[in-house]
Structures are given as structure tokens and as C-alpha cells.
Coordinates of C-alpha atoms and ligand atoms in Angstrom, one line a residue:
M217 CA -79.9 3.8 62.3
N218 CA -82.4 5.6 60.2
N219 CA -84.5 2.4 59.7
K220 CA -84.1 2.7 56.0
V221 CA -82.8 -0.2 53.9
A222 CA -80.7 0.3 50.8
L223 CA -79.8 -2.3 48.2
V224 CA -76.7 -1.6 46.1
T225 CA -76.1 -3.8 43.1
G226 CA -72.4 -4.0 42.2
I227 CA -71.2 -3.4 45.7
T228 CA -67.8 -4.9 44.8
G229 CA -67.1 -2.2 42.3
Q230 CA -65.6 1.3 42.8
D231 CA -68.9 3.2 43.3
G232 CA -70.6 0.3 45.1
A233 CA -68.0 0.3 47.8
Y234 CA -68.0 4.1 48.3
L235 CA -71.8 4.3 48.2
A236 CA -72.1 1.5 50.8
Q237 CA -69.6 3.4 53.0
F238 CA -71.6 6.6 52.6
L239 CA -75.0 5.0 53.3
L240 CA -73.6 3.3 56.4
T241 CA -72.6 6.7 57.8
K242 CA -76.2 7.9 57.1
G243 CA -77.5 5.0 59.2
Y244 CA -78.9 2.8 56.5
K245 CA -78.9 -1.0 56.7
V246 CA -77.0 -1.8 53.5
Y247 CA -77.4 -4.9 51.3
G248 CA -75.1 -5.4 48.4
T249 CA -75.1 -7.9 45.6
Y250 CA -72.1 -9.8 44.4
R251 CA -71.7 -12.5 41.7
R252 CA -70.0 -15.8 42.1
L253 CA -66.4 -15.6 40.8
S254 CA -63.7 -18.2 40.9
T255 CA -61.7 -15.8 43.0
P256 CA -63.7 -13.7 45.5
N257 CA -63.5 -10.0 45.0
F258 CA -64.2 -8.1 48.1
W259 CA -61.0 -6.1 48.3
R260 CA -62.6 -2.7 48.0
L261 CA -65.0 -3.4 50.9
Q262 CA -62.0 -4.6 53.0
Y263 CA -59.9 -1.5 51.9
L264 CA -62.7 0.8 53.3
N265 CA -63.0 -1.5 56.4
I266 CA -66.8 -2.0 55.8
F267 CA -66.9 -5.7 54.8
D268 CA -68.4 -6.7 58.1
D269 CA -71.0 -3.9 58.1
V270 CA -72.8 -4.8 54.9
E271 CA -75.1 -7.8 54.1
L272 CA -74.2 -9.6 50.9
L273 CA -76.6 -11.3 48.6
P274 CA -75.7 -13.4 45.5
C275 CA -77.2 -11.9 42.4
D276 CA -76.4 -11.8 38.7
L277 CA -78.2 -9.3 36.4
L278 CA -78.3 -12.1 33.8
D279 CA -80.5 -14.2 36.1
S280 CA -84.0 -12.8 36.8
Y281 CA -84.7 -15.3 39.6
S282 CA -81.6 -14.1 41.6
I283 CA -82.9 -10.5 41.2
I284 CA -86.3 -11.6 42.6
E285 CA -84.7 -13.4 45.5
T286 CA -82.6 -10.4 46.2
L287 CA -85.6 -8.0 46.3
R288 CA -87.5 -10.4 48.5
A289 CA -84.7 -10.9 50.9
S290 CA -83.7 -7.3 51.3
K291 CA -87.1 -5.4 51.0
P292 CA -85.3 -2.2 50.1
D293 CA -86.6 1.4 50.4
E294 CA -83.9 2.5 48.0
I295 CA -82.2 0.5 45.2
Y296 CA -79.0 1.7 43.6
N297 CA -78.2 -0.2 40.4
L298 CA -74.5 0.1 39.9
A299 CA -73.9 -3.3 38.5
A300 CA -72.8 -3.4 34.9
Q301 CA -70.1 -4.6 32.5
S302 CA -68.7 -1.1 32.8
F303 CA -65.5 -1.1 30.7
V304 CA -66.0 0.5 27.3
G305 CA -63.0 -1.3 25.8
A306 CA -64.3 -4.7 26.8
S307 CA -67.7 -3.9 25.3
F308 CA -66.1 -4.0 21.9
E309 CA -64.6 -7.4 22.7
Q310 CA -67.9 -8.7 24.2
P311 CA -70.7 -6.7 22.8
I312 CA -73.4 -9.3 23.4
A313 CA -72.6 -9.9 27.1
S314 CA -72.3 -6.2 27.6
G315 CA -75.7 -5.7 26.1
E316 CA -77.3 -8.4 28.1
I317 CA -75.8 -7.3 31.5
T318 CA -75.7 -3.5 31.1
G319 CA -78.8 -3.1 29.0
L320 CA -81.3 -6.0 29.3
G321 CA -80.2 -6.6 33.0
V322 CA -81.8 -3.3 33.9
A323 CA -85.1 -4.3 32.2
K324 CA -85.1 -7.5 34.3
L325 CA -84.5 -5.4 37.4
L326 CA -87.2 -2.9 36.7
E327 CA -89.7 -5.6 36.0
A328 CA -88.9 -7.3 39.3
I329 CA -89.2 -4.0 41.1
R330 CA -92.6 -3.3 39.5
L331 CA -93.9 -6.6 40.7
I332 CA -92.3 -7.0 44.1
V333 CA -91.3 -3.5 45.6
P334 CA -93.1 -0.9 43.5
E335 CA -92.8 1.7 46.3
A336 CA -89.0 1.5 46.4
R337 CA -87.0 4.4 45.0
F338 CA -84.7 3.3 42.1
Y339 CA -81.4 4.9 41.0
Q340 CA -79.8 3.9 37.6
A341 CA -76.2 4.5 36.9
S342 CA -76.4 6.2 33.5
T343 CA -73.4 7.6 31.9
S344 CA -71.9 10.5 29.8
E345 CA -70.7 7.8 27.4
M346 CA -74.3 8.0 26.0
Y347 CA -73.5 11.3 24.4
G348 CA -70.9 9.5 22.2
D349 CA -68.6 11.4 19.9
N350 CA -70.7 14.5 20.1
K351 CA -69.8 18.0 18.8
H352 CA -71.2 20.1 21.7
S353 CA -69.0 22.4 23.8
Y354 CA -70.7 20.8 26.9
Q355 CA -73.3 18.2 27.6
D356 CA -76.3 18.5 29.9
E357 CA -79.7 16.8 30.5
K358 CA -81.0 18.3 27.2
T359 CA -78.1 17.2 24.9
E360 CA -79.0 14.4 22.5
F361 CA -77.5 10.9 22.9
V362 CA -75.4 9.4 20.1
P363 CA -73.7 6.3 21.6
S364 CA -70.4 5.3 20.1
S365 CA -69.8 1.9 21.8
P366 CA -71.7 -1.3 22.6
Y367 CA -71.5 -0.2 26.3
A368 CA -73.0 3.2 25.6
A369 CA -75.8 1.7 23.4
A370 CA -76.6 -0.7 26.3
K371 CA -76.6 2.1 28.8
L372 CA -78.9 4.2 26.6
Y373 CA -81.4 1.3 26.4
A374 CA -81.3 1.0 30.2
H375 CA -81.7 4.8 30.5
S376 CA -84.7 4.8 28.2
M377 CA -86.3 1.9 30.1
V378 CA -86.0 3.8 33.4
N379 CA -87.8 6.7 31.8
I380 CA -90.5 4.4 30.4
Y381 CA -91.1 2.7 33.8
R382 CA -91.2 6.2 35.5
Q383 CA -93.8 7.4 33.1
G384 CA -95.7 4.2 32.4
Y385 CA -95.9 2.6 35.8
G386 CA -95.2 5.6 38.1
L387 CA -92.1 4.1 39.6
F388 CA -89.8 6.5 41.5
A389 CA -87.0 5.7 39.0
S390 CA -84.2 8.3 38.5
T391 CA -81.0 8.4 36.7
G392 CA -77.6 10.0 37.3
I393 CA -75.8 10.8 34.1
L394 CA -72.4 10.6 35.6
F395 CA -69.3 11.8 33.9
N396 CA -66.0 9.9 34.6
H397 CA -65.2 9.7 38.3
E398 CA -62.0 8.1 39.6
S399 CA -60.3 7.2 42.9
P400 CA -57.8 4.8 44.4
L401 CA -60.5 2.2 44.1
R402 CA -60.9 2.6 40.3
G403 CA -60.7 -0.6 38.3
I404 CA -57.2 -1.1 37.0
E405 CA -58.2 -1.2 33.3
F406 CA -59.5 2.3 33.2
V407 CA -57.0 4.9 32.0
T408 CA -56.4 7.0 35.1
R409 CA -55.7 4.0 37.4
K410 CA -53.7 2.2 34.6
I411 CA -51.6 5.4 34.6
T412 CA -51.2 5.8 38.3
N413 CA -50.5 2.1 38.9
A414 CA -47.8 2.1 36.2
V415 CA -46.2 5.4 37.3
A416 CA -45.9 4.0 40.8
K417 CA -44.2 0.9 39.5
I418 CA -41.9 2.9 37.2
K419 CA -40.9 5.2 40.1
L420 CA -40.0 2.2 42.3
G421 CA -38.1 0.5 39.5
I422 CA -40.6 -2.4 39.0
E423 CA -41.4 -1.4 35.4
D424 CA -40.0 1.0 32.8
T425 CA -42.7 1.7 30.3
L426 CA -46.4 2.5 30.1
E427 CA -48.3 1.7 26.8
L428 CA -51.4 3.8 26.1
G429 CA -53.8 4.4 23.2
N430 CA -55.5 7.7 22.4
L431 CA -53.8 10.5 24.4
D432 CA -55.9 13.3 22.8
A433 CA -59.3 12.3 24.1
K434 CA -60.8 14.6 26.7
R435 CA -62.7 13.6 29.8
D436 CA -64.5 15.4 32.6
W437 CA -63.0 13.7 35.7
G438 CA -64.3 14.0 39.2
F439 CA -63.7 12.2 42.5
A440 CA -65.8 9.1 43.1
P441 CA -66.7 9.6 46.8
E442 CA -68.3 12.9 45.9
Y443 CA -70.3 11.3 43.1
V444 CA -71.9 8.6 45.3
E445 CA -73.3 11.4 47.5
A446 CA -75.0 12.8 44.3
M447 CA -76.6 9.4 43.8
W448 CA -78.1 9.5 47.3
L449 CA -79.2 13.1 46.8
I450 CA -81.0 12.1 43.6
L451 CA -83.1 9.6 45.5
Q452 CA -83.9 12.1 48.3
H453 CA -85.3 14.6 45.7
D454 CA -89.1 15.1 45.8
K455 CA -89.6 13.7 42.3
A456 CA -87.9 11.2 40.1
D457 CA -85.7 12.8 37.4
D458 CA -82.5 12.7 35.4
F459 CA -79.4 14.6 36.6
V460 CA -76.0 15.3 35.1
V461 CA -73.1 14.9 37.6
A462 CA -69.8 16.4 36.4
T463 CA -67.2 19.0 37.2
N464 CA -67.7 21.4 34.2
E465 CA -64.0 20.9 33.3
T466 CA -62.3 18.8 30.7
H467 CA -58.7 17.5 30.3
T468 CA -56.8 15.3 27.9
I469 CA -55.4 11.9 28.8
Q470 CA -52.0 13.4 28.1
E471 CA -52.6 16.0 30.8
F472 CA -53.4 13.3 33.3
V473 CA -50.2 11.4 32.3
E474 CA -48.1 14.6 32.7
R475 CA -49.6 15.3 36.1
A476 CA -49.0 11.7 37.4
F477 CA -45.3 11.6 36.2
T478 CA -44.6 15.1 37.5
R479 CA -45.9 14.1 40.9
V480 CA -43.1 11.5 41.2
G481 CA -40.5 13.7 39.6
L482 CA -40.2 11.9 36.3
N483 CA -40.6 13.0 32.6
W484 CA -43.5 11.1 31.0
E485 CA -41.9 11.3 27.5
N486 CA -39.1 8.9 28.7
H487 CA -41.6 6.2 29.6
V488 CA -44.9 6.4 27.6
K489 CA -45.3 4.6 24.3
I490 CA -48.3 4.5 22.1
N491 CA -49.7 1.1 21.2
E492 CA -52.4 0.9 18.6
K493 CA -54.1 -2.0 20.4
F494 CA -55.3 0.4 23.2
K495 CA -57.1 2.5 20.6
R496 CA -60.8 1.8 20.2
P497 CA -62.7 1.1 17.0
V498 CA -64.7 4.3 17.8
D499 CA -63.7 6.6 20.6
V500 CA -65.5 9.4 22.4
N501 CA -63.1 12.4 22.0
Y502 CA -64.7 15.1 24.0
L503 CA -66.8 15.1 27.2
K504 CA -67.4 18.1 29.4
G505 CA -70.5 18.1 31.6
N506 CA -72.7 20.9 33.0
Y507 CA -74.0 20.0 36.5
A508 CA -76.1 23.2 36.9
K509 CA -79.3 21.2 37.4
A510 CA -77.8 19.0 40.2
N511 CA -76.4 22.1 41.8
E512 CA -79.7 24.0 41.7
L513 CA -82.1 21.2 42.7
L514 CA -79.9 19.0 44.9
G515 CA -77.3 21.5 46.2
W516 CA -74.5 19.2 44.8
T517 CA -71.2 20.6 43.8
P518 CA -67.8 18.9 43.1
K519 CA -64.9 19.7 45.4
T520 CA -61.7 17.9 44.4
T521 CA -59.8 19.5 41.5
F522 CA -58.3 17.6 38.6
A523 CA -54.7 18.0 40.0
E524 CA -55.8 16.9 43.5
L525 CA -57.5 13.8 42.0
A526 CA -54.4 12.7 40.1
D527 CA -52.3 13.3 43.2
I528 CA -54.6 11.2 45.5
M529 CA -54.5 8.3 43.1
I530 CA -50.8 8.4 42.5
D531 CA -50.0 8.7 46.2
A532 CA -52.3 5.7 46.9
D533 CA -50.6 3.5 44.3
L534 CA -47.2 4.5 45.4
E535 CA -48.0 3.6 48.9
R536 CA -49.4 0.2 47.9
W537 CA -46.4 -0.8 45.8
T538 CA -44.0 0.5 48.5
N539 CA -45.8 -1.7 51.0
W540 CA -45.6 -4.6 48.6
Q541 CA -41.9 -4.1 48.2
N542 CA -41.6 -4.1 52.0
G543 CA -43.4 -7.5 52.2
I544 CA -46.6 -5.9 53.7
H545 CA -49.5 -8.0 52.4
F546 CA -53.0 -6.6 52.1
S547 CA -56.0 -6.9 50.0
W548 CA -55.6 -5.1 46.6
D549 CA -56.0 -5.8 42.9
A550 CA -52.8 -4.7 41.1
W551 CA -50.3 -7.3 42.3
N552 CA -52.0 -10.2 40.6
Y553 CA -53.1 -8.4 37.4
P554 CA -50.8 -9.3 34.5
N555 CA -49.2 -6.4 32.7
E556 CA -51.9 -5.4 30.2
K557 CA -49.4 -6.0 27.3
K558 CA -49.9 -9.7 27.8
I559 CA -53.5 -9.5 26.8
L560 CA -54.0 -9.9 23.1
S561 CA -56.8 -7.7 21.6
R562 CA -59.0 -9.1 18.9
K563 CA -57.4 -6.6 16.6
L564 CA -53.9 -8.0 17.1
K565 CA -55.2 -11.6 16.8
Y566 CA -56.8 -11.2 13.4
D567 CA -54.8 -8.5 11.7
Ligands
NAP899 P1 -67.1 -1.2 38.3 O1 -66.0 -0.9 39.3 O2 -66.7 -1.9 37.1 O3 -68.2 -2.1 39.1 C1 -69.2 -2.7 38.4 C2 -69.9 -3.7 39.3 O4 -70.9 -4.4 38.6 C3 -69.0 -4.7 40.0 O5 -69.5 -4.9 41.3 C4 -69.3 -6.0 39.2 O6 -69.1 -7.2 39.9 C5 -70.8 -5.8 38.9 N1 -71.2 -6.7 37.8 C6 -70.7 -6.9 36.6 N2 -71.4 -7.8 35.9 C7 -72.4 -8.1 36.7 C8 -73.5 -9.0 36.5 N3 -73.7 -9.7 35.4 N4 -74.4 -9.1 37.5 C9 -74.3 -8.4 38.7 N5 -73.3 -7.6 38.9 C10 -72.3 -7.4 37.9 O7 -67.9 0.1 37.9 P2 -68.0 1.6 38.7 O8 -66.9 2.4 38.2 O9 -68.1 1.3 40.1 O10 -69.3 2.1 38.1 C11 -70.6 1.8 38.7 C12 -71.7 2.0 37.7 O11 -71.7 3.3 37.2 C13 -71.6 1.1 36.5 O12 -72.9 0.8 36.1 C14 -70.9 2.0 35.4 O13 -71.3 1.6 34.1 C15 -71.6 3.4 35.8 N6 -70.8 4.6 35.5 C16 -69.5 4.7 35.9 C17 -68.8 5.8 35.7 C18 -67.4 6.0 36.2 O14 -66.7 6.9 35.7 N7 -66.9 5.2 37.1 C19 -69.4 6.9 35.0 C20 -70.7 6.7 34.6 C21 -71.4 5.6 34.9 P3 -67.6 -7.9 39.9 O15 -66.8 -7.2 41.0 O16 -67.9 -9.3 40.2 O17 -67.0 -7.7 38.5
G4F900 O1 -60.7 5.3 31.4 P1 -61.5 4.9 30.2 O2 -61.4 3.4 29.9 O3 -62.9 5.4 30.5 P2 -64.2 5.7 29.5 O4 -64.1 4.9 28.2 O5 -64.3 7.2 29.4 O6 -65.4 5.1 30.4 C1 -65.5 5.3 31.7 O7 -66.3 6.5 32.0 C2 -67.6 6.4 31.5 C3 -68.3 7.8 31.8 O8 -68.0 8.6 30.7 C4 -68.3 5.3 32.2 F1 -69.6 5.2 31.8 C5 -67.6 4.0 32.0 O9 -68.2 2.9 32.7 C6 -66.2 4.1 32.4 O10 -66.2 4.2 33.8 O11 -61.0 5.7 28.9 C7 -60.9 7.1 28.9 C8 -60.2 7.5 27.6 C9 -60.8 6.9 26.3 O12 -60.9 7.9 25.3 C10 -59.7 5.9 25.9 O13 -59.6 5.7 24.5 O14 -58.9 7.1 27.7 C11 -58.5 6.6 26.4 N1 -57.3 5.8 26.5 C12 -56.1 6.0 26.0 N2 -55.2 4.9 26.3 C13 -57.3 4.6 27.2 C14 -56.0 4.1 27.1 N3 -58.2 4.0 28.0 C15 -57.8 2.8 28.5 N4 -58.8 2.2 29.3 N5 -56.6 2.2 28.4 C16 -55.6 2.8 27.6 O15 -54.5 2.3 27.5

């Protein structure tokens, strides 16, 4: 134990689970927030075998009083705000809820910190989506933000509030402007995991086709466990600041598709179809970060390559579906998720 207490909001998500695991190895006492759902959602903590090692607190960013209770109960030295409605696609379907959770929720949290634990260090999960459909060859801490989705607009509001509370009230409030990061714990709606889950099912004869939207968009994809370490480094730095965390590389969605199908010995063109419903009203077509500042001031550098990342994810999904076919039951998201084709988008409903 290092006697430090960390509070992780959104511990049930991809980053929350990996960050909790990382902080436990550093000797922290780890509190994590979860929200009440009709079906409990702790599979990632179980997958990493840390469910029994973290303390859970019920908290919804929509509910100020639950935030206050959470801060009072945990008395954290470090707070990592990872909770958000984090899916860009859903933010077009539910722009108001996305704004209230992902944007205004952060203002509620900052106010509660200012009043209850002003000495705590605060990390906000900012995002490369804030750059929007920009025209720059790469993006760094000085690049302007032009958000292209309700999600990105909410995140930019939250990002601005962190800067205001840092300057205005002297809070140690930092942000990580993280570019896309993926893993076998990635939510199943996000394109990488949607692809690796489908490719595994296709390889095993459970499904035949994969429907996708815009294959030409480019993303800077890294490996999530490395990115949560950057979050921690940001809070260990001697002053609160904003840091880009990225790989300095970019690849199209089609390249990821090709890599995943190749890994299992299949030709993607025999299985992938384009469905307009997976295209967004506005998309971000090009993201490529520059992590020079994080490298210089924090000593952080990404390690896993694009190809290694795709392989890690496809191998994990292949193993899960193989186990499932063999009747081995374990905690995991994909088996009870309907094929996404079943979900009508607003566009299809009203066209
Ligand atoms: P994720 O898997 O979607 O996890 C989001 C977490 O937020 C989940 O624990 C979720 O709980 C929780 N949450 C949702 N609504 C909430 C509410 N109203 N009150 C309290 N908690 C709520 O996201 P992630 O990929 O781990 O990302 C972590 C954070 O980094 C997010 O803020 C995301 O926007 C940001 N980010 C992610 C990336 C990326 O590439 N992954 C890049 C940049 C920034 P449930 O499990 O109950 O849904
Ligand atoms: O995987 P995505 O849904 O991730 P997106 O929109 O880049 O957002 C993720 O990264 C952000 C950081 O930049 C985070 F802040 C955010 O929370 C989230 O983690 O989509 C990636 C790209 C998009 O251009 C999308 O249009 O893939 C394209 N795409 C093509 N077909 C698809 C699909 N995306 C999804 N989800 N599903 C498709 O069928």
C-alpha cells in the first residue's frame, strides 16, 4: 500500500477497469463508481480478476448528491473522471442526455470537488474528438477545437470547465486529450471491437457478414492499458496541465478490417457490406496525434503497434467465441448483444 486513495468514476468501462488494475499494482486503495442498471455490468472487473479488490460506490453524474456522497465516502487523493456517455454514434441519437452526462456532469463533479476535497488531484478524460473534422496533418495541445458531434461538444465544454477551475480556483485539475485506444475490453459498439467480434464469429461459422459505415475515416489507435498509465503520470506531474496521448500514426477503418480478416485467413471483401445507417450525420475523417509533450514531460511513449493491437483483439474474441462454442461460460458482453443490424437508427425510422 502507498496509503493513497484513488477514485475512478466509470470503473465499469474499458479504461476504468484497466486504470483500477494499474492503480492496485501501484498500491492505491481504489474506489470506483458504478450506476444502477437493470442488469449488473461488472464483467470487465471480473475479466481482470480485480472485482474483489476495489470498493464500489453508487454514483450517477446526473445526480449531484450522489457525487457528494461519493467524495465524502472515499476522501480521495486522486480523482479520475472516466464516466461519460462515450459513444459518438449514440450522441447523435441522444444529444441531450450526452450533454448532461458528458458535459454538465463534469461541472457538477468540479463543483463538488471545490467544496469537499479541494486538495485532491483531478484527471478529466478529454478526447481527440474535440478536434472535429479538422484539416491539420496532426493535432497537439495547441491545435484548435472544432467539435463535430454532440459528444465532442459536451467534452469540449467539460475540458473548458477543467481549465476554468484550474485557473479560477487553483484546483489541481488536468486533462488527457486521448486519441482512440482499444483493447479486448473495448465496448462492442466501437468500430474496432465490432470488427474483431464479427470476424471471430465469421471465422467460426456463427455469422457471415459484417456491416459497417465509413471505411475511409482515419484514426490514431493505441492500446488502452498503456493509455491509463499516461493518466496516472499526468496526475503525478508537478503542475496541472493538458496532455495529448497518442501514437503519432493514423490508419483507415479499412486497414483495420483488412488486418483482422487476414489474421484469421479470410478475405474481408467476401464478408463486409456497407450500410448507410452506420454512417454519421457528420464524421471526423482524420485524426493523428502528436504526443511529444507527454513524452518530454512525463516520459510516456506508446509501445503496441497498430498490427499488434488488432491481433491482440482478434485473438481475444476468437478465444471467447471458441470457449462459448465449447460450452465454457464466463463473464463477457458479446453473447447477449443483439446483432447491431437489429437496432433501427433514427435515420432509417424516419426516412
Ligand atoms: P466506456 O467503456 O464507455 O466507459 C464509460 C463509463 O462511464 C462506464 O463505466 C459507464 O457506466 C460510465 N457512465 C456512463 N454514464 C454515466 C453516468 N450518467 N453516470 C456515471 N457513470 C456513467 O468508455 P472508455 O472507452 O472506458 O472511456 C473512458 C473515458 O475516456 C470516457 O469519458 C470517454 O469519453 C473518454 N475517452 C475515451 C477514448 C477511447 O478511445 N476509449 C478516447 C478519448 C476519451 P456503465 O458501465 O454503467 O455504462
Ligand atoms: O470506433 P468509433 O465509434 O470511435 P470514435 O467515434 O472515433 O470515438 C471513440 O474515440 C474517441 C477519441 O477520438 C473517444 F473520445 C470516444 O469516446 C470513442 O472512444 O468510430 C471510429 C470511426 C468513425 O469514423 C466511424 O464513422 O469508425 C467509423 N465507422 C465505420 N463504420 C464506424 C462504423 N464506427 C462504428 N462505431 N460502427 C460502424 O459500423
